[in-house]
């Protein structure tokens, strides 16, 4: 005990961690700083974060922002199927792009990018999904699609979306069918 020797690869093999041992883990463990050596930088960063409202990205959900101090690192959303996890993650990503100027890469395992974009425009234009996709009920019967008022809402929502859409990328099954 108390002595660190060898490489990350040695530990990986010694403790039977399994999987493939990548070439980049052939690092001499004595070259990895100790917590004591890292502490001055940690303390400095801790002092710098004092009196700041957020450490990560704003989500647009005030209670979540207060509880987490903003998104940072990897976040996992869990729950039973069909409860809106993907929609929530998409909303968080869009808000991160809009509120923080963040670039977002979204892996859509269940929805197509078309569906995600339509959901975004539906929310931003304050038009329900059905009205947006098939038109208002009265106008659809006339074969006219959206009303003039709904078209104005669509244009406003699209303008908002376009302000940050250049920072959103979606990988769906059409791009990566083996996902």
CSV table of C-alpha atoms in Angstrom, one decimal:
chain,number,residue,atom,x,y,z
A,1,UNK,CA,0.0,0.0,0.0
A,2,UNK,CA,1.0,3.6,-0.4
A,3,UNK,CA,3.1,3.2,-3.6
A,4,UNK,CA,1.8,3.7,-7.1
A,5,UNK,CA,3.8,1.9,-9.7
A,6,UNK,CA,3.4,0.7,-13.3
A,7,UNK,CA,0.9,2.0,-15.8
A,8,UNK,CA,-2.8,2.3,-16.2
A,9,UNK,CA,-2.6,-0.7,-18.5
A,10,UNK,CA,-0.9,-2.7,-15.7
A,11,UNK,CA,-3.7,-1.9,-13.3
A,12,UNK,CA,-6.4,-2.6,-15.9
A,13,UNK,CA,-4.9,-6.1,-16.5
A,14,UNK,CA,-4.1,-6.8,-12.8
A,15,UNK,CA,-7.6,-6.1,-11.6
A,16,UNK,CA,-9.3,-7.8,-14.6
A,17,UNK,CA,-11.4,-4.8,-15.7
A,18,UNK,CA,-12.1,-6.6,-19.0
A,19,UNK,CA,-12.8,-5.1,-22.3
A,20,UNK,CA,-10.3,-3.8,-24.8
A,21,UNK,CA,-7.2,-2.1,-23.4
A,22,UNK,CA,-6.6,1.0,-25.5
A,23,UNK,CA,-3.1,2.2,-26.4
A,24,UNK,CA,-3.6,5.6,-24.8
A,25,UNK,CA,-3.8,4.1,-21.3
A,26,UNK,CA,-0.2,3.1,-21.3
A,27,UNK,CA,0.5,6.0,-19.0
A,28,UNK,CA,3.1,5.8,-16.2
A,29,UNK,CA,1.1,6.2,-13.0
A,30,UNK,CA,3.8,8.2,-11.3
A,31,UNK,CA,3.2,10.9,-13.9
A,32,UNK,CA,-0.4,11.4,-12.8
A,33,UNK,CA,-0.5,14.1,-10.1
A,34,UNK,CA,-1.8,13.3,-6.6
A,35,UNK,CA,-4.8,15.0,-5.1
A,36,UNK,CA,-2.3,17.0,-2.9
A,37,UNK,CA,-0.5,18.2,-6.0
A,38,UNK,CA,-3.8,19.1,-7.7
A,39,UNK,CA,-5.2,20.9,-4.7
A,40,UNK,CA,-3.9,24.5,-5.4
A,41,UNK,CA,-5.6,24.5,-8.8
A,42,UNK,CA,-8.8,23.1,-7.3
A,43,UNK,CA,-8.8,25.7,-4.5
A,44,UNK,CA,-8.2,28.5,-7.0
A,45,UNK,CA,-11.1,27.3,-9.2
A,46,UNK,CA,-13.3,27.0,-6.1
A,47,UNK,CA,-12.5,30.6,-5.1
A,48,UNK,CA,-13.2,31.8,-8.6
A,49,UNK,CA,-16.6,30.1,-8.6
A,50,UNK,CA,-17.7,32.0,-5.5
A,51,UNK,CA,-20.4,34.6,-6.1
A,52,UNK,CA,-21.3,33.2,-9.5
A,53,UNK,CA,-24.9,32.1,-10.2
A,54,UNK,CA,-24.1,29.2,-12.4
A,55,UNK,CA,-21.2,26.7,-13.0
A,56,UNK,CA,-22.7,25.1,-16.1
A,57,UNK,CA,-25.2,25.8,-18.8
A,58,UNK,CA,-28.6,27.4,-18.1
A,59,UNK,CA,-31.5,25.0,-19.0
A,60,UNK,CA,-34.4,27.4,-19.0
A,61,UNK,CA,-36.0,25.4,-16.2
A,62,UNK,CA,-35.5,27.6,-13.1
A,63,UNK,CA,-35.8,24.9,-10.5
A,64,UNK,CA,-33.4,22.5,-12.3
A,65,UNK,CA,-30.9,25.4,-12.8
A,66,UNK,CA,-31.1,26.2,-9.1
A,67,UNK,CA,-30.7,22.5,-8.0
A,68,UNK,CA,-27.8,21.7,-10.4
A,69,UNK,CA,-26.2,25.2,-10.9
A,70,UNK,CA,-26.5,24.5,-14.6
A,71,UNK,CA,-25.8,21.5,-16.9
A,72,UNK,CA,-22.2,20.4,-17.0
A,73,UNK,CA,-20.5,17.1,-17.8
A,74,UNK,CA,-22.7,14.1,-18.7
A,75,UNK,CA,-26.3,14.1,-17.6
A,76,UNK,CA,-28.5,11.0,-17.6
A,77,UNK,CA,-32.3,11.1,-17.7
A,78,UNK,CA,-34.0,7.9,-16.6
A,79,UNK,CA,-37.5,6.7,-16.5
A,80,UNK,CA,-40.0,4.3,-18.0
A,81,UNK,CA,-40.8,4.3,-21.8
A,82,UNK,CA,-43.1,6.9,-23.2
A,83,UNK,CA,-42.8,9.5,-20.4
A,84,UNK,CA,-41.0,12.3,-22.4
A,85,UNK,CA,-37.3,11.7,-21.6
A,86,UNK,CA,-36.2,12.4,-25.2
A,87,UNK,CA,-38.5,15.4,-25.5
A,88,UNK,CA,-37.0,16.8,-22.2
A,89,UNK,CA,-33.5,16.1,-23.4
A,90,UNK,CA,-34.2,17.8,-26.7
A,91,UNK,CA,-35.7,20.8,-24.8
A,92,UNK,CA,-32.6,21.0,-22.6
A,93,UNK,CA,-30.4,20.9,-25.7
A,94,UNK,CA,-32.3,23.6,-27.5
A,95,UNK,CA,-32.3,25.8,-24.4
A,96,UNK,CA,-28.5,25.3,-23.9
A,97,UNK,CA,-28.0,26.4,-27.5
A,98,UNK,CA,-30.4,29.4,-27.2
A,99,UNK,CA,-29.5,30.6,-23.7
A,100,UNK,CA,-25.8,29.8,-23.6
A,101,UNK,CA,-24.7,29.8,-27.2
A,102,UNK,CA,-23.7,26.1,-26.7
A,103,UNK,CA,-23.2,23.7,-29.6
A,104,UNK,CA,-25.4,20.6,-29.2
A,105,UNK,CA,-25.1,17.2,-30.6
A,106,UNK,CA,-28.3,15.2,-30.0
A,107,UNK,CA,-28.5,11.4,-30.6
A,108,UNK,CA,-32.1,10.6,-31.4
A,109,UNK,CA,-32.6,6.9,-30.9
A,110,UNK,CA,-36.4,6.8,-31.2
A,111,UNK,CA,-37.5,10.0,-33.0
A,112,UNK,CA,-36.5,11.2,-36.4
A,113,UNK,CA,-34.8,14.6,-36.7
A,114,UNK,CA,-37.9,15.7,-38.6
A,115,UNK,CA,-40.1,15.0,-35.6
A,116,UNK,CA,-37.7,16.8,-33.3
A,117,UNK,CA,-37.6,19.9,-35.5
A,118,UNK,CA,-41.4,20.0,-35.8
A,119,UNK,CA,-41.7,19.6,-32.0
A,120,UNK,CA,-39.3,22.5,-31.6
A,121,UNK,CA,-41.2,24.7,-34.0
A,122,UNK,CA,-44.5,23.7,-32.4
A,123,UNK,CA,-43.3,24.9,-29.0
A,124,UNK,CA,-41.7,28.1,-30.2
A,125,UNK,CA,-44.6,29.1,-32.4
A,126,UNK,CA,-47.2,28.1,-29.7
A,127,UNK,CA,-49.0,25.9,-32.2
A,128,UNK,CA,-50.1,22.5,-31.2
A,129,UNK,CA,-48.5,19.6,-33.1
A,130,UNK,CA,-51.6,18.6,-35.0
A,131,UNK,CA,-52.3,22.2,-36.2
A,132,UNK,CA,-48.7,22.6,-37.3
A,133,UNK,CA,-48.6,19.3,-39.2
A,134,UNK,CA,-52.0,19.1,-40.8
A,135,UNK,CA,-53.3,22.7,-40.4
A,136,UNK,CA,-56.1,24.2,-38.4
A,137,UNK,CA,-59.2,22.0,-38.3
A,138,UNK,CA,-61.5,24.6,-40.1
A,139,UNK,CA,-59.0,25.4,-42.8
A,140,UNK,CA,-58.1,21.7,-43.3
A,141,UNK,CA,-61.7,21.0,-44.2
A,142,UNK,CA,-61.4,23.8,-46.8
A,143,UNK,CA,-58.1,22.5,-48.0
A,144,UNK,CA,-56.3,25.6,-46.9
A,145,UNK,CA,-53.9,24.4,-44.1
A,146,UNK,CA,-52.9,27.1,-41.6
A,147,UNK,CA,-54.9,30.2,-40.9
A,148,UNK,CA,-53.2,33.6,-41.4
A,149,UNK,CA,-52.8,33.9,-37.6
A,150,UNK,CA,-51.2,30.5,-37.4
A,151,UNK,CA,-48.9,31.3,-40.3
A,152,UNK,CA,-47.7,34.4,-38.4
A,153,UNK,CA,-47.1,32.3,-35.3
A,154,UNK,CA,-45.2,29.8,-37.4
A,155,UNK,CA,-43.0,32.5,-38.9
A,156,UNK,CA,-42.3,34.0,-35.5
A,157,UNK,CA,-41.4,30.5,-34.0
A,158,UNK,CA,-39.2,29.7,-37.0
A,159,UNK,CA,-37.3,33.0,-36.7
A,160,UNK,CA,-36.6,32.2,-33.0
A,161,UNK,CA,-35.4,28.7,-33.9
A,162,UNK,CA,-33.2,29.9,-36.7
A,163,UNK,CA,-31.3,32.1,-34.3
A,164,UNK,CA,-29.7,29.0,-32.7
A,165,UNK,CA,-30.5,26.2,-35.2
A,166,UNK,CA,-27.0,26.5,-36.6
A,167,UNK,CA,-25.6,25.2,-33.3
A,168,UNK,CA,-27.9,22.1,-33.2
A,169,UNK,CA,-27.0,18.8,-34.8
A,170,UNK,CA,-29.1,15.6,-34.7
A,171,UNK,CA,-27.9,12.1,-35.4
A,172,UNK,CA,-30.9,9.8,-36.0
A,173,UNK,CA,-31.4,6.4,-37.4
A,174,UNK,CA,-31.4,7.8,-41.0
A,175,UNK,CA,-27.8,8.9,-40.5
A,176,UNK,CA,-26.7,6.0,-38.3
A,177,UNK,CA,-29.1,3.0,-38.9
A,178,UNK,CA,-27.1,0.7,-36.6
A,179,UNK,CA,-27.7,2.8,-33.5
